[in-house]
Every structure is written in structure tokens, then in C-alpha cells.
PDB file of C-alpha atoms in Angstrom:
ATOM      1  CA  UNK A   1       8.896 -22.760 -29.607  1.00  0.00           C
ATOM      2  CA  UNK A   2       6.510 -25.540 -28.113  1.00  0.00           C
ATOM      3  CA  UNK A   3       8.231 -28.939 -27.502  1.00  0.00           C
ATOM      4  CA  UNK A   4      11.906 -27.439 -28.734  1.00  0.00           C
ATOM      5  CA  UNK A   5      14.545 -29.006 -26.310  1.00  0.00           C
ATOM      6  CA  UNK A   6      16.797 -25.717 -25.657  1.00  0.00           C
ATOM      7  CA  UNK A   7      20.196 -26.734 -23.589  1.00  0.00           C
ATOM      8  CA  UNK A   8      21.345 -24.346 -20.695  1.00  0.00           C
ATOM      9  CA  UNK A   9      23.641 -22.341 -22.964  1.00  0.00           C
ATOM     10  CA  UNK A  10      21.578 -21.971 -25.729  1.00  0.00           C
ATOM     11  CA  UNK A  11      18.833 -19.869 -22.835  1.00  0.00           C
ATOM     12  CA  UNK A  12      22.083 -18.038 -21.102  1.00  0.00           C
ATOM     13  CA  UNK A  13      22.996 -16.741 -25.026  1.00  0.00           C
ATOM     14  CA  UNK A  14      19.343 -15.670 -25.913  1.00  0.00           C
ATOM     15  CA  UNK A  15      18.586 -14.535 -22.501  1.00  0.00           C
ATOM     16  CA  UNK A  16      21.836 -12.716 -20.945  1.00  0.00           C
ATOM     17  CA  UNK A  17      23.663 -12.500 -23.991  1.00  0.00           C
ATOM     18  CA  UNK A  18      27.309 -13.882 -25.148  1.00  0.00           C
ATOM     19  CA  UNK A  19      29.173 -11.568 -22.154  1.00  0.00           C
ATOM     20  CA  UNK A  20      27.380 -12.896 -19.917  1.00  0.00           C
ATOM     21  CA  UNK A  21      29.488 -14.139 -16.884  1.00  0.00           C
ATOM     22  CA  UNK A  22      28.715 -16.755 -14.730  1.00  0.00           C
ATOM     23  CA  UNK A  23      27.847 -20.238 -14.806  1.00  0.00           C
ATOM     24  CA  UNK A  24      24.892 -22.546 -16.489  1.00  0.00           C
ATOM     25  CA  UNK A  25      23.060 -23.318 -13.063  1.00  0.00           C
ATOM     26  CA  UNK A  26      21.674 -19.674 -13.006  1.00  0.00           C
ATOM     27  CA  UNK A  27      19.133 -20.738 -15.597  1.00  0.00           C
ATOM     28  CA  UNK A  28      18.128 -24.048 -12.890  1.00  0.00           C
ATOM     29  CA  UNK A  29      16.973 -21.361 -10.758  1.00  0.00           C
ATOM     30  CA  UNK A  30      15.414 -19.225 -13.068  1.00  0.00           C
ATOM     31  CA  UNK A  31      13.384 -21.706 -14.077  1.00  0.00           C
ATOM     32  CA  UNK A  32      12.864 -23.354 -11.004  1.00  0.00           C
ATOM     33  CA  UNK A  33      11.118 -19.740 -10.248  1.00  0.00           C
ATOM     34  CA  UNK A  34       9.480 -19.629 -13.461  1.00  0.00           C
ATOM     35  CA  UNK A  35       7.348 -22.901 -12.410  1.00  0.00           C
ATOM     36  CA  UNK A  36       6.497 -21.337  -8.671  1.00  0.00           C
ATOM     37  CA  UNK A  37       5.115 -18.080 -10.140  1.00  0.00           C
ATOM     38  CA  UNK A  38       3.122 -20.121 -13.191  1.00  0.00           C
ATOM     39  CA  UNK A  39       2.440 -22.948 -10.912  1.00  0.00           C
ATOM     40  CA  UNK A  40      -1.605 -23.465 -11.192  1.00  0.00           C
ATOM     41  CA  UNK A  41      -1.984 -20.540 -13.938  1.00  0.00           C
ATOM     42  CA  UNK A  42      -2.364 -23.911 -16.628  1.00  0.00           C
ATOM     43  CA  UNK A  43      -2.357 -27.359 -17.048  1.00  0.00           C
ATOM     44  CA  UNK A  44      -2.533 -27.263 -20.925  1.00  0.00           C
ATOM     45  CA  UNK A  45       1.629 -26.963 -20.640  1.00  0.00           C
ATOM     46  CA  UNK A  46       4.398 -26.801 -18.686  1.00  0.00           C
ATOM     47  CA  UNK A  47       8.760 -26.686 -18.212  1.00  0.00           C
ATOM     48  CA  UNK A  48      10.378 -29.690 -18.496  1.00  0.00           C
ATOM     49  CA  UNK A  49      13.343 -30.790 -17.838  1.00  0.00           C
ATOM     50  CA  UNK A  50      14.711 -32.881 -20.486  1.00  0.00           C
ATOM     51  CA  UNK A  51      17.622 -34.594 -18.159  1.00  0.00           C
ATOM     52  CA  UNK A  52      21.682 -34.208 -19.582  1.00  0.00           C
ATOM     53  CA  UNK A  53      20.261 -31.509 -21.783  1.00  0.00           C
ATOM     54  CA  UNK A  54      17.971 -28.575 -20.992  1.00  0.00           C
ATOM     55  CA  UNK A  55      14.495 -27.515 -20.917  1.00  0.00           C
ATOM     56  CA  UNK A  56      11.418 -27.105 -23.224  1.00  0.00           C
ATOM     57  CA  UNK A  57       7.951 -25.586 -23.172  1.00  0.00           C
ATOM     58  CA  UNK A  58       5.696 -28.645 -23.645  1.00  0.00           C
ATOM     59  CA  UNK A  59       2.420 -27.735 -24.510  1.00  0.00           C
ATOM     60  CA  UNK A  60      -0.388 -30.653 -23.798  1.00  0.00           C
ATOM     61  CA  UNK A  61      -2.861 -31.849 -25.720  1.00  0.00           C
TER      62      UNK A  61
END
């Protein structure tokens, strides 16, 4: 889903699932450690952080 903005609870729901119990800043760090493992792998795309709502996969052209 290139260059789809997906907010924090829309990832928690998709990834953990509706029981999931805890709070929205476990996907911050899960995608802070996303971007230190893939760090250098690419740089035809990348995690943003689209500010007051989510993330997206933004693929470059």
C-alpha cells in the first residue's frame, strides 16, 4: 500500500488485532526498529511519519 497514510490504530488493528491491550506508542517503536534494521537496505523508499496522523510506505521515484 505505497504512499497510503495508515494512523497508529489502524497498524495496532491489522497488526495485533482488536484485543490487543496496550497503548498506540508501541507501534513508534516498532517502527522506529523497522527503519534501524532496513536502514541502508534502499533508498528507492522509506517510513514516514506523516505528523498528527501515522505512517506510510513512500516509495521514491
Amino acid at each position: 500500500h505505497q504512499n497510503r497514510v495508515f494512523t497508529r490504530e489502524q497498524l495496532l488493528e491489522q497488526v495485533w488485532g482488536f484485543d490487543f491491550f496496550g497503548d498506540s506508542r508501541t507501534v513508534d517503536v516498532h517502527i522506529k526498529r523497522l527503519r534501524e534494521k532496513l536502514e541502508g537496505v534502499s533508498d528507492k523508499w522509506c517510513l514516514k511519519t506523516v505528523w498528527g496522523v501515522g505512517y506510510k510506505f513512500e516509495v521514491k521515484q
